[in-house]
PDB file of C-alpha atoms in Angstrom:
ATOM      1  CA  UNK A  25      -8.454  -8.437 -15.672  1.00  0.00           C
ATOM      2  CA  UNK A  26      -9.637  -6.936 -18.903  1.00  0.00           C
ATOM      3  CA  UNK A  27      -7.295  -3.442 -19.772  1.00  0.00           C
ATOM      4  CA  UNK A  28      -6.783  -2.347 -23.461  1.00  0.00           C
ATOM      5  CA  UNK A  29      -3.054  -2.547 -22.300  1.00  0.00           C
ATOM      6  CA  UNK A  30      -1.993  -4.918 -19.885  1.00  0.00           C
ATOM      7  CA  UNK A  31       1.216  -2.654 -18.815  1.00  0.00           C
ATOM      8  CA  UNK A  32      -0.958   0.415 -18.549  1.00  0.00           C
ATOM      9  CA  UNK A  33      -3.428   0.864 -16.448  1.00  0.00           C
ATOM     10  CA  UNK A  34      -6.690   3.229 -16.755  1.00  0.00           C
ATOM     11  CA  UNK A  35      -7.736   5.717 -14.125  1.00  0.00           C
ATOM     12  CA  UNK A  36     -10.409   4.407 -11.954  1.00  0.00           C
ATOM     13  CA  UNK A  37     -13.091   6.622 -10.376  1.00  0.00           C
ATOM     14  CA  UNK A  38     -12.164   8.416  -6.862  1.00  0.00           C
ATOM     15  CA  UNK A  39     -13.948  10.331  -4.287  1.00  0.00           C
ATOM     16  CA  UNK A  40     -16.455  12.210  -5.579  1.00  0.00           C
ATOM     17  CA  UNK A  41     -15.224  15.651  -5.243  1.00  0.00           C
ATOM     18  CA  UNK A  42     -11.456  15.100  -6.044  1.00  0.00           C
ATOM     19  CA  UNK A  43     -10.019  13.714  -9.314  1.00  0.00           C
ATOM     20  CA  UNK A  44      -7.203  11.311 -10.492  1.00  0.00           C
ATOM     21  CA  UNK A  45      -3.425  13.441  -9.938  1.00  0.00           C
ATOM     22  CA  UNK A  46      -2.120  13.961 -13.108  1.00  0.00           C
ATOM     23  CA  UNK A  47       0.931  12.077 -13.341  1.00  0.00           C
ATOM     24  CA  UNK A  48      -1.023   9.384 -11.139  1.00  0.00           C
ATOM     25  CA  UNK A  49      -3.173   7.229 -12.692  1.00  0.00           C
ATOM     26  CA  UNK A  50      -4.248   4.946  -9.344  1.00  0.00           C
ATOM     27  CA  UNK A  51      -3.969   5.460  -5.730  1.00  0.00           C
ATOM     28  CA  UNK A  52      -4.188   2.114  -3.405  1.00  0.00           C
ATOM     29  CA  UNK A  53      -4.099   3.195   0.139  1.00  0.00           C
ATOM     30  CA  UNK A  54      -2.479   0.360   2.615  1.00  0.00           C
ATOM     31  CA  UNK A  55      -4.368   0.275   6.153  1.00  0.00           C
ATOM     32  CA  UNK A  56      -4.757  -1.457   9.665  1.00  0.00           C
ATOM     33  CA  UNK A  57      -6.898  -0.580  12.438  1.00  0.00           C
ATOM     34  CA  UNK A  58      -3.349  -1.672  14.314  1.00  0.00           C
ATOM     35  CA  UNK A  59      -0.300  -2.044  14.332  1.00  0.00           C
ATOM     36  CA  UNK A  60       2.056  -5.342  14.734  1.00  0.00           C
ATOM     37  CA  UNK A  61       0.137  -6.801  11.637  1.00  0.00           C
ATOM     38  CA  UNK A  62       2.521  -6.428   8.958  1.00  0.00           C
ATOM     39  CA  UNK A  63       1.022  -3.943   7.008  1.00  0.00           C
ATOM     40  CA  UNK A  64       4.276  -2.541   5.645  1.00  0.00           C
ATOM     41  CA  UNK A  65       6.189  -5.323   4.937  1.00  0.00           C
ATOM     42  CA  UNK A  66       2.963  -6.494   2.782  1.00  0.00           C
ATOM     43  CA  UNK A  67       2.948  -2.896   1.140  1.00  0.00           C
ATOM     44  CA  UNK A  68       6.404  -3.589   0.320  1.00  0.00           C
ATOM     45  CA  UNK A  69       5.956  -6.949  -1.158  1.00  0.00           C
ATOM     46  CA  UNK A  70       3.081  -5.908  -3.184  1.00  0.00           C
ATOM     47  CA  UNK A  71       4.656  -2.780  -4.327  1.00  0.00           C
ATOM     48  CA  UNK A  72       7.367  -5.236  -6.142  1.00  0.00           C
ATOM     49  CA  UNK A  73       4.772  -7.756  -7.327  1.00  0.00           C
ATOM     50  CA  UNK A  74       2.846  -5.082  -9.104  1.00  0.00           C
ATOM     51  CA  UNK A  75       5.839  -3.739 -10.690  1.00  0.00           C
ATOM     52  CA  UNK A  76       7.241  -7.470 -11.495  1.00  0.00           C
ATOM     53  CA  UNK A  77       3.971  -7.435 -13.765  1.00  0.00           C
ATOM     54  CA  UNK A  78       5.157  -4.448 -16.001  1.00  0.00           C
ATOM     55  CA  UNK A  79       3.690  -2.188 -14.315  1.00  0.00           C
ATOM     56  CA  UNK A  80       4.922   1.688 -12.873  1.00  0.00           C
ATOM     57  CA  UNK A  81       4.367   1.503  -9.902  1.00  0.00           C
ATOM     58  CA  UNK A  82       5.278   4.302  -6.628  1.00  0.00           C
ATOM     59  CA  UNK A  83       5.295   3.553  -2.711  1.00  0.00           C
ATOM     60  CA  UNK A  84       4.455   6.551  -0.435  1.00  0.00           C
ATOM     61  CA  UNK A  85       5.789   5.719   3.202  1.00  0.00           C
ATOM     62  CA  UNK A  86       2.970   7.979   4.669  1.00  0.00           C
ATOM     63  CA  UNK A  87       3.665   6.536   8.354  1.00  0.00           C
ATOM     64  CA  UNK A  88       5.728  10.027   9.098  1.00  0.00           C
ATOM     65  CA  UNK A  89       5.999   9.162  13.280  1.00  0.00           C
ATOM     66  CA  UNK A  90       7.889   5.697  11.957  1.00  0.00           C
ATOM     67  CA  UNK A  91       9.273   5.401   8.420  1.00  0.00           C
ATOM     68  CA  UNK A  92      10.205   1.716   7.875  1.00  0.00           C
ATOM     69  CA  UNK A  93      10.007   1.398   3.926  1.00  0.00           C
ATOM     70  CA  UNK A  94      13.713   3.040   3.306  1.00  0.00           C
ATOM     71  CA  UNK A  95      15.105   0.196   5.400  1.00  0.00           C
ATOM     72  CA  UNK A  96      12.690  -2.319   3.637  1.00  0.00           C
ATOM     73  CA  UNK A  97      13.940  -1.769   0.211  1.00  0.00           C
ATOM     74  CA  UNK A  98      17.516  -1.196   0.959  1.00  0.00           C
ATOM     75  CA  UNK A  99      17.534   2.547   0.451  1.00  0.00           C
ATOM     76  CA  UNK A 100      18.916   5.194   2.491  1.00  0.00           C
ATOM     77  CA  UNK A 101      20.571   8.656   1.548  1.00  0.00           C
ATOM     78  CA  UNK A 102      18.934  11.974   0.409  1.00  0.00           C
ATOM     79  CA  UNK A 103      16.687  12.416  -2.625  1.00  0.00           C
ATOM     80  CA  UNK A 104      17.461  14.733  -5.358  1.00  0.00           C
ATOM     81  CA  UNK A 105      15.444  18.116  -5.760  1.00  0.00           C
ATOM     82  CA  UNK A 106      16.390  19.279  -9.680  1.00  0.00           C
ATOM     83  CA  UNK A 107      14.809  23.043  -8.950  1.00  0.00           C
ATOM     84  CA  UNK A 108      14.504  23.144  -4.942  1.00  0.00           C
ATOM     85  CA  UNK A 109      10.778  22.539  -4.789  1.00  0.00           C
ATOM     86  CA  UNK A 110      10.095  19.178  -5.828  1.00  0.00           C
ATOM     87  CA  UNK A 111      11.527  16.199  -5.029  1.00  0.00           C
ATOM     88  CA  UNK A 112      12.901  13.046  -7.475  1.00  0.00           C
ATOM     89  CA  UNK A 113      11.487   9.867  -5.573  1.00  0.00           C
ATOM     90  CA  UNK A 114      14.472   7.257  -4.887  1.00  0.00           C
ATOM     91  CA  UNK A 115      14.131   4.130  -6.998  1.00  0.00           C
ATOM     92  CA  UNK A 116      14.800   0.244  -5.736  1.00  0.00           C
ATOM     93  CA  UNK A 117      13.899  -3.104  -7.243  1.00  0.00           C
ATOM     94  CA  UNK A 118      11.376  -1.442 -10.232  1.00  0.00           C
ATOM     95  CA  UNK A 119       9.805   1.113  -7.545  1.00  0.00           C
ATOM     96  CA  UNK A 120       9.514   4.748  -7.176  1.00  0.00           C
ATOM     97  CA  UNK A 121       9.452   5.439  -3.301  1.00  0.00           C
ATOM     98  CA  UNK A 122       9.269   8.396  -1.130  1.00  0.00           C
ATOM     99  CA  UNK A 123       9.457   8.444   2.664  1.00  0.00           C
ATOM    100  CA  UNK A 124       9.972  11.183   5.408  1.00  0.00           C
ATOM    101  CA  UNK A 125      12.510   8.579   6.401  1.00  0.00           C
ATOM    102  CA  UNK A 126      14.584  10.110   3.834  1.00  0.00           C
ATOM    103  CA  UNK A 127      14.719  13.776   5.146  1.00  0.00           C
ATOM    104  CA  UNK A 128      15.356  12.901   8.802  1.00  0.00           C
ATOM    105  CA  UNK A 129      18.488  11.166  10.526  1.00  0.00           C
ATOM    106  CA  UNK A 130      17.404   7.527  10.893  1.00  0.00           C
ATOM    107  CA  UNK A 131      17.445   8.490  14.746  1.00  0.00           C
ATOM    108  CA  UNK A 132      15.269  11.717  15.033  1.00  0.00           C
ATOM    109  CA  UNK A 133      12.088  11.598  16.353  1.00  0.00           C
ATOM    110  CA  UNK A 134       8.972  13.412  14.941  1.00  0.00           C
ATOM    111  CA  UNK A 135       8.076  15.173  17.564  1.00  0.00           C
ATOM    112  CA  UNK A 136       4.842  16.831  15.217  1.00  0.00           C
ATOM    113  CA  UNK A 137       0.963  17.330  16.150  1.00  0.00           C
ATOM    114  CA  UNK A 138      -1.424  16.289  13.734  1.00  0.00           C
ATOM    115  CA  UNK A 139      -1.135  19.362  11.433  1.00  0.00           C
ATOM    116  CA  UNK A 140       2.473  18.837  10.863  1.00  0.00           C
ATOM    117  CA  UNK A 141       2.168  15.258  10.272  1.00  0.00           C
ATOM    118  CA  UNK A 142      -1.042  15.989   7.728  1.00  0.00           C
ATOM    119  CA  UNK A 143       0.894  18.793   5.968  1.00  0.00           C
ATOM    120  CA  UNK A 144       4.524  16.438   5.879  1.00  0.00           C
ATOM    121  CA  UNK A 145       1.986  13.887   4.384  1.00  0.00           C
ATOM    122  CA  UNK A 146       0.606  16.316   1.430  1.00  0.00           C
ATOM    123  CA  UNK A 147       3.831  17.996   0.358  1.00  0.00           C
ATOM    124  CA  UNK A 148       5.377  14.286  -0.164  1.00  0.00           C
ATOM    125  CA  UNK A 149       2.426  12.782  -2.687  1.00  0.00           C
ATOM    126  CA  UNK A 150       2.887  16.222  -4.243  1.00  0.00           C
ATOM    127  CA  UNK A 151       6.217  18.058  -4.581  1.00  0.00           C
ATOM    128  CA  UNK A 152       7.695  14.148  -5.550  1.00  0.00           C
ATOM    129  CA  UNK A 153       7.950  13.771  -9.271  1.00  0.00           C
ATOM    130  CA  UNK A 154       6.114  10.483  -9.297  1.00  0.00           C
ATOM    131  CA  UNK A 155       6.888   8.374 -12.998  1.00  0.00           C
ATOM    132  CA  UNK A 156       9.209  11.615 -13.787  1.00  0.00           C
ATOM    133  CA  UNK A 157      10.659  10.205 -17.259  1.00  0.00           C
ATOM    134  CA  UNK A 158       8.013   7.586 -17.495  1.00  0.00           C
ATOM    135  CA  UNK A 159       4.850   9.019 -18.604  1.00  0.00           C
ATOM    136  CA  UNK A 160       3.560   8.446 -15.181  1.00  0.00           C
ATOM    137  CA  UNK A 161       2.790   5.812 -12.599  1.00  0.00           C
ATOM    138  CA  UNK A 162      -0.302   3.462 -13.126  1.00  0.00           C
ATOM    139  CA  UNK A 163      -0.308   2.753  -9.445  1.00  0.00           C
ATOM    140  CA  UNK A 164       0.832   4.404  -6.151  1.00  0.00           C
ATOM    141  CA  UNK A 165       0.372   2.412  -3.132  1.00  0.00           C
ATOM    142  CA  UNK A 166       0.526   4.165  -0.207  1.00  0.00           C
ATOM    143  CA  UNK A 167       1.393   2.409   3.137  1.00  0.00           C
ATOM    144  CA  UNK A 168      -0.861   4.308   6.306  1.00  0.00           C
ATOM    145  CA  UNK A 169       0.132   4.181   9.857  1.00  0.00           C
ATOM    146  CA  UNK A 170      -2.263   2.181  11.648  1.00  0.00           C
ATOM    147  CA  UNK A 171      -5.536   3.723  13.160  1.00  0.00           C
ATOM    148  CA  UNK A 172      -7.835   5.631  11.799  1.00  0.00           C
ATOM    149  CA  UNK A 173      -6.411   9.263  12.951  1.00  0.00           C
ATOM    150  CA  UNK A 174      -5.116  12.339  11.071  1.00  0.00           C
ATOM    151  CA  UNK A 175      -3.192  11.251   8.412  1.00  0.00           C
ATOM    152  CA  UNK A 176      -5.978   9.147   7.285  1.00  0.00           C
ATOM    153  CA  UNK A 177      -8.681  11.508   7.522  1.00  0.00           C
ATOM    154  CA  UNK A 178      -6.748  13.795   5.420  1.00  0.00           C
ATOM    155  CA  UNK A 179      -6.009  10.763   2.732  1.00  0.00           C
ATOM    156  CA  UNK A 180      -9.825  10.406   2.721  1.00  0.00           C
ATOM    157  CA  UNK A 181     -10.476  14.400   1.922  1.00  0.00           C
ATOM    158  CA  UNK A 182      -7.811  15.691   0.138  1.00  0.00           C
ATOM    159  CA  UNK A 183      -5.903  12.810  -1.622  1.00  0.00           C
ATOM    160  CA  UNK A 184      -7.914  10.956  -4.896  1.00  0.00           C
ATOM    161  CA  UNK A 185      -7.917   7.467  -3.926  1.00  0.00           C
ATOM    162  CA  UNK A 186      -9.003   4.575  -5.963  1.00  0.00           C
ATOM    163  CA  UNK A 187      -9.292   1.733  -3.381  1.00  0.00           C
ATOM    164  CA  UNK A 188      -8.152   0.809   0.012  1.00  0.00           C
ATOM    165  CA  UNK A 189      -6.810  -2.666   1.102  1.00  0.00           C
ATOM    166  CA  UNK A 190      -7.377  -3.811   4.868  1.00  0.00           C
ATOM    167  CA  UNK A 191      -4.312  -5.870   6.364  1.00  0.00           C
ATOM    168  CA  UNK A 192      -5.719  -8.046   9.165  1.00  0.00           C
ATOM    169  CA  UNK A 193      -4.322 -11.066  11.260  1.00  0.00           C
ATOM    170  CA  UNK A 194      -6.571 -13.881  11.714  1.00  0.00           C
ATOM    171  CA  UNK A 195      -6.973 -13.160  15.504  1.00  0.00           C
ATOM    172  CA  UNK A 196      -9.871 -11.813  17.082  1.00  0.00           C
ATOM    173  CA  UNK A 197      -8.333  -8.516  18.598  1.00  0.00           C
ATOM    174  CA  UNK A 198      -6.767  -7.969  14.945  1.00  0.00           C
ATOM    175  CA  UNK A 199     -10.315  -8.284  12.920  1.00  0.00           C
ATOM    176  CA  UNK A 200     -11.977  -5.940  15.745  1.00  0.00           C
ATOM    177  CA  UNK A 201      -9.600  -3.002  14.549  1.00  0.00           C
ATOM    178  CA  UNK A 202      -9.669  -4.094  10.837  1.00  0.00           C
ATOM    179  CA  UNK A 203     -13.390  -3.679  10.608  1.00  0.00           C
ATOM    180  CA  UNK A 204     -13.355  -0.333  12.085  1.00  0.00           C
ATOM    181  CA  UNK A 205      -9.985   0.677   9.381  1.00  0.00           C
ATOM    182  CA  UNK A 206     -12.835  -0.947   6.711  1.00  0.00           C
ATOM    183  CA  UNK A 207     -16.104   0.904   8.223  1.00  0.00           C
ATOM    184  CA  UNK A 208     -14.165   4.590   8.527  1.00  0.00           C
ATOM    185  CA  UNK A 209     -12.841   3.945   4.454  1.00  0.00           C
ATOM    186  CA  UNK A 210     -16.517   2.948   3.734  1.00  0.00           C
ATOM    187  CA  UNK A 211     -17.953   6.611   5.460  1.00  0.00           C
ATOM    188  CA  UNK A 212     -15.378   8.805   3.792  1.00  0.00           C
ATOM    189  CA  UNK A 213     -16.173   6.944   0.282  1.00  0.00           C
ATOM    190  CA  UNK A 214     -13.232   4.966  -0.449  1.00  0.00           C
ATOM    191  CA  UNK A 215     -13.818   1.750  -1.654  1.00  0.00           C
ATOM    192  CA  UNK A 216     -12.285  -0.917   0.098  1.00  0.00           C
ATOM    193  CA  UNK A 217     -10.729  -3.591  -2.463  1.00  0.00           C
ATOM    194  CA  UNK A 218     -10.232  -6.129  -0.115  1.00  0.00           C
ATOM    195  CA  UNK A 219      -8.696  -7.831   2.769  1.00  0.00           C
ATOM    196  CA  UNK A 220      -5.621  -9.778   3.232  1.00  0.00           C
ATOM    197  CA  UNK A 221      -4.975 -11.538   5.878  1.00  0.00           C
ATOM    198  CA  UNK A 222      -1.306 -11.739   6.925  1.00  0.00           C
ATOM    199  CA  UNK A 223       0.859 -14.461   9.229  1.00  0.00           C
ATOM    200  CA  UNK A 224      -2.097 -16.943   8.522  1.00  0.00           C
ATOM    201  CA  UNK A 225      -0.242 -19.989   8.944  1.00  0.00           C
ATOM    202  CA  UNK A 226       3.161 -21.328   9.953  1.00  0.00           C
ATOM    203  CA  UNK A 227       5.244 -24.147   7.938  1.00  0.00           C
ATOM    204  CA  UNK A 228       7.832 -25.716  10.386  1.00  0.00           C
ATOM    205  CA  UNK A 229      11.152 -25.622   8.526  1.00  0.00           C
ATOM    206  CA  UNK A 230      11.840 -29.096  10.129  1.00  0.00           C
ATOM    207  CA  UNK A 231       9.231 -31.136   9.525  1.00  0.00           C
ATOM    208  CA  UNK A 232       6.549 -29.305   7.501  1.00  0.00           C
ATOM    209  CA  UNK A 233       3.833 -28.812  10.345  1.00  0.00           C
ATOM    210  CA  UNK A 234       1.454 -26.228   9.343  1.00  0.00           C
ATOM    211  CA  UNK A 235       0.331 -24.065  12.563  1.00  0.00           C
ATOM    212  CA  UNK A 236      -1.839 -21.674  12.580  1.00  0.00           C
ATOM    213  CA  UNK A 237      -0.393 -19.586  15.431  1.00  0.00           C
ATOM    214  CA  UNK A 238      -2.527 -16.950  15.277  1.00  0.00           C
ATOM    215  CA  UNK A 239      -6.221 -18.736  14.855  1.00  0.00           C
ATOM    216  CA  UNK A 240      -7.788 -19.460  11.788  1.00  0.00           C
ATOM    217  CA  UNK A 241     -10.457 -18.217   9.388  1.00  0.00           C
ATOM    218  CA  UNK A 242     -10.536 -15.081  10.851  1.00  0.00           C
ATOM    219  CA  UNK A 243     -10.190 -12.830   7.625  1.00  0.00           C
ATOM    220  CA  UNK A 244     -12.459 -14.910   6.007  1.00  0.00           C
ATOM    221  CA  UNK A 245     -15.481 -14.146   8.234  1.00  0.00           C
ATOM    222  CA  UNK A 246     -14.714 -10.877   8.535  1.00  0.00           C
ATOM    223  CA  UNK A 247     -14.575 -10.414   4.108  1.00  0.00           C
ATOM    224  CA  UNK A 248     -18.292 -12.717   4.458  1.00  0.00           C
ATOM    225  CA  UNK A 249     -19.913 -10.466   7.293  1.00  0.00           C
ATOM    226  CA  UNK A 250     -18.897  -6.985   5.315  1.00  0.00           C
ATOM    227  CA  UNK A 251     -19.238  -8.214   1.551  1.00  0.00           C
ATOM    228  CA  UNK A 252     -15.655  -7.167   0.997  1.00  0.00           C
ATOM    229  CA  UNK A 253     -13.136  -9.947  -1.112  1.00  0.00           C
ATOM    230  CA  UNK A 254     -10.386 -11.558   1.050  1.00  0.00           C
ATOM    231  CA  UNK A 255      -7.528 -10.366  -1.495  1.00  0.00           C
ATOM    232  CA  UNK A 256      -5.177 -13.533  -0.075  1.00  0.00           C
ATOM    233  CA  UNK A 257      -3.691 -15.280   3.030  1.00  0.00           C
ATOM    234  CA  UNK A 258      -0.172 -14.244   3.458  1.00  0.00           C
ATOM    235  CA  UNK A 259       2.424 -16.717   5.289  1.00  0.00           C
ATOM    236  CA  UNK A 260       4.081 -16.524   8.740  1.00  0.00           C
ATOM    237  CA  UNK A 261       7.704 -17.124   7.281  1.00  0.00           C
ATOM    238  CA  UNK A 262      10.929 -16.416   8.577  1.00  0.00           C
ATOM    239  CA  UNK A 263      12.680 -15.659   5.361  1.00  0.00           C
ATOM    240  CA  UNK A 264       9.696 -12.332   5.095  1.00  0.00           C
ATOM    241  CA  UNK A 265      11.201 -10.863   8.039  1.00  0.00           C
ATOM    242  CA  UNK A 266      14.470 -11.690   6.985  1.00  0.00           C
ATOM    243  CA  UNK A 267      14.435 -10.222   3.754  1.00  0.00           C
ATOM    244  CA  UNK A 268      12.799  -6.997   4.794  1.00  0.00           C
ATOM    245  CA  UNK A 269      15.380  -6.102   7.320  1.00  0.00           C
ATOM    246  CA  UNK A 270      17.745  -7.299   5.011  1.00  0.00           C
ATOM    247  CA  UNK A 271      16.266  -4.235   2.413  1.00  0.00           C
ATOM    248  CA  UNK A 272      15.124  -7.300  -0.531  1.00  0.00           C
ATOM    249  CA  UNK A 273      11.816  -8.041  -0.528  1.00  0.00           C
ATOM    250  CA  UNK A 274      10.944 -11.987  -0.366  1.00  0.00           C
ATOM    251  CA  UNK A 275       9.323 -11.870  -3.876  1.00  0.00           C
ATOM    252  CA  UNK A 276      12.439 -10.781  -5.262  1.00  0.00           C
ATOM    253  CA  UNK A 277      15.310 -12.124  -2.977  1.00  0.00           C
ATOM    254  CA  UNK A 278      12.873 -16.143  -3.026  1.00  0.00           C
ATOM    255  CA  UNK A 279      10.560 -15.646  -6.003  1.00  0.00           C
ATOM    256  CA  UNK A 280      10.240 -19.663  -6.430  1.00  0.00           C
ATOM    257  CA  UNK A 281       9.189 -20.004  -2.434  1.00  0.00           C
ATOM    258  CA  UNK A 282       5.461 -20.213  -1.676  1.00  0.00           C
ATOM    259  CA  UNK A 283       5.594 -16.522   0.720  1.00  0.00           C
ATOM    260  CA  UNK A 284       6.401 -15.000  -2.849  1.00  0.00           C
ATOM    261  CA  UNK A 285       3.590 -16.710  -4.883  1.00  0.00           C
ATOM    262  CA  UNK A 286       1.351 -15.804  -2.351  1.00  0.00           C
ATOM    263  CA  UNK A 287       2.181 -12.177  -2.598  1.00  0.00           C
ATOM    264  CA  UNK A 288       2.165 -12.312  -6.642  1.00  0.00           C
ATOM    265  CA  UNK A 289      -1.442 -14.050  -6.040  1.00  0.00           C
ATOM    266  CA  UNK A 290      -2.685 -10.802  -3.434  1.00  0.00           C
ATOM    267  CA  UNK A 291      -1.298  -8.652  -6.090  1.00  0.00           C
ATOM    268  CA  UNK A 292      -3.628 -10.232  -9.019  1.00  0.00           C
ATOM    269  CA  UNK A 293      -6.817 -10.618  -7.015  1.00  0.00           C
ATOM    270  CA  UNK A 294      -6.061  -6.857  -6.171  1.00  0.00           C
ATOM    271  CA  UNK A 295      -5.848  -5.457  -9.797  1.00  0.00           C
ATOM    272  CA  UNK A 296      -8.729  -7.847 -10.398  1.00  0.00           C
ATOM    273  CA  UNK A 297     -10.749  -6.308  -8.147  1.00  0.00           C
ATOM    274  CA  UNK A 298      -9.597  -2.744  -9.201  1.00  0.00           C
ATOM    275  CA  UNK A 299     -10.557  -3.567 -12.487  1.00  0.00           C
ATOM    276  CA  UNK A 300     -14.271  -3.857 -11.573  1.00  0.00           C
ATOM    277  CA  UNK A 301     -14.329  -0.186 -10.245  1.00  0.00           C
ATOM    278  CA  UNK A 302     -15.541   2.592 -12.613  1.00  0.00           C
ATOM    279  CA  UNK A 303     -12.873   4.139 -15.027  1.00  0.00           C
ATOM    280  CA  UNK A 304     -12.222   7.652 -15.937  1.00  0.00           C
ATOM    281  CA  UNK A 305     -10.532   9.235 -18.575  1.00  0.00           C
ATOM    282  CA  UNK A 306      -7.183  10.470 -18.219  1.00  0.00           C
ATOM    283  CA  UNK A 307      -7.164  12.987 -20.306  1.00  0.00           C
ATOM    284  CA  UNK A 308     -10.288  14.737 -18.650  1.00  0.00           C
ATOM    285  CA  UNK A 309      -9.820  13.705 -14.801  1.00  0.00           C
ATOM    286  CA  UNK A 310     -13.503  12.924 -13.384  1.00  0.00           C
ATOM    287  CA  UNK A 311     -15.657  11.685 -16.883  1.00  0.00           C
ATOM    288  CA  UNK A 312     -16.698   7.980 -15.838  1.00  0.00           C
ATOM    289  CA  UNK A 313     -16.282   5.604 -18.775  1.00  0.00           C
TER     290      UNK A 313
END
């Protein structure tokens, strides 16, 4: 990666008729045709990796049916709102984070049509103070529910996003979904950055045996038949589950085990690939450089 400051990052180019937010320099959007792949707990892992390489870096739980990222990074209580209207985003482990998870009793259900959940969606990427204090963030990754409904259709119109990342499992029925998460980012021009394809393989704890339990190679044909970089292959380990219920992420709770190194890799490859996508200046919002 080639940046005139490796703990800033520059604006890259969005959809064509929004611009960069202004205290937002990137937007990475987080998506699975489905759910059950571990597309949060990789959003949550990567959010930490990116900020463990000096960067300022927000997560946006924009899942509003079933926030999970409080619980993932040990957070719970209220945000505080200085002036009533906007909203300071609750920090953990080097992250700025904002959830609907936050506003509701951990046992309420959102009970909301699409409109609500679009509009809940939009007030909390723009009434939260993202890098309040810190000249603002170079990245905000936001983790999507899975599908390609609502909430993503309104990402793809009214929020400026520099890339999208595709979280797949190497089984068939996973990469059928995936490519249609990749092919509705491709027709509302977002770029997708990549896949990564989680729970690839399984190291027995006893005696080493590597399993793939849920086939093999499938993210890799899938990146080949689209043209689209396969970010990583992410683990099937018991200490990732562990850690995220426990509310510290594997990279930081295990940063010597492989699950971690394999998340700081994914996390490279992705600003690599960001890196190759026009830049704008930030100064003047839509001017490519």
């Amino acid at each position: 990666m080639t940046t005139q400051n490796p703990t800033r990052l520059s604006p890259h180019a969005v959809q064509p008729t929004l611009s960069p937010l202004p205290r937002v320099r990137n937007i990475i959007a987080i998506g699975s045709g489905k759910g059950g792949v571990g597309k949060s707990t990789t959003a949550v892992n990567l959010a930490v990796a990116l900020a463990g390489q000096g960067l300022r870096v927000g997560l946006l739980d924009a899942d509003i049916y079933g926030p999970s990222i409080p619980t993932m990074l040990g957070l719970s209580g209220r945000p505080d709102s200085p002036d009533g209207k906007s909203i300071v985003p609750m920090r953990a482990h080097g992250v700025q984070t904002m959830s609907i998870g936050f506003l509701v009793e951990e046992d309420t259900p959102m009970i909301w049509r699409g409109p609500m959940a679009t509009s809940a969606l939009t007030q909390l990427l723009n009434d939260t103070r993202w890098g309040d204090g810190d000249d603002g963030l170079d990245l905000l990754v936001i983790d999507l529910p899975p599908g390609t409904g609502d909430i993503q259709l309104t990402l793809a119109q009214k929020i400026p996003v520099a890339g999208a990342v595709i979280v797949t499992t190497p089984q068939d029925v996973a990469t059928l979904d995936a490519r249609k998460a990749l092919k509705m980012f491709e027709k509302v021009q977002v770029p997708v950055l990549g896949l990564i394809e989680n729970m690839a393989q399984h190291v027995c704890s006893n005696c080493g045996h590597v399993e793939h339990l849920f086939g093999n190679g499938g993210g890799e044909r899938m990146a080949t038949q689209y043209g689209v970089p396969l970010l990583g292959s992410l683990p099937l380990a018991l200490s990732i589950r562990e850690q995220g219920d426990a509310g510290t992420p594997v990279v930081l709770s295990a940063p010597d085990s492989a699950a971690a190194e394999a998340y700081r890799q994914v996390a490279l490859r992705l600003l690599e690939e960001l890196d190759k996508r026009p830049r704008v200046r930030a100064e003047i919002g839509a001017s490519l450089v």
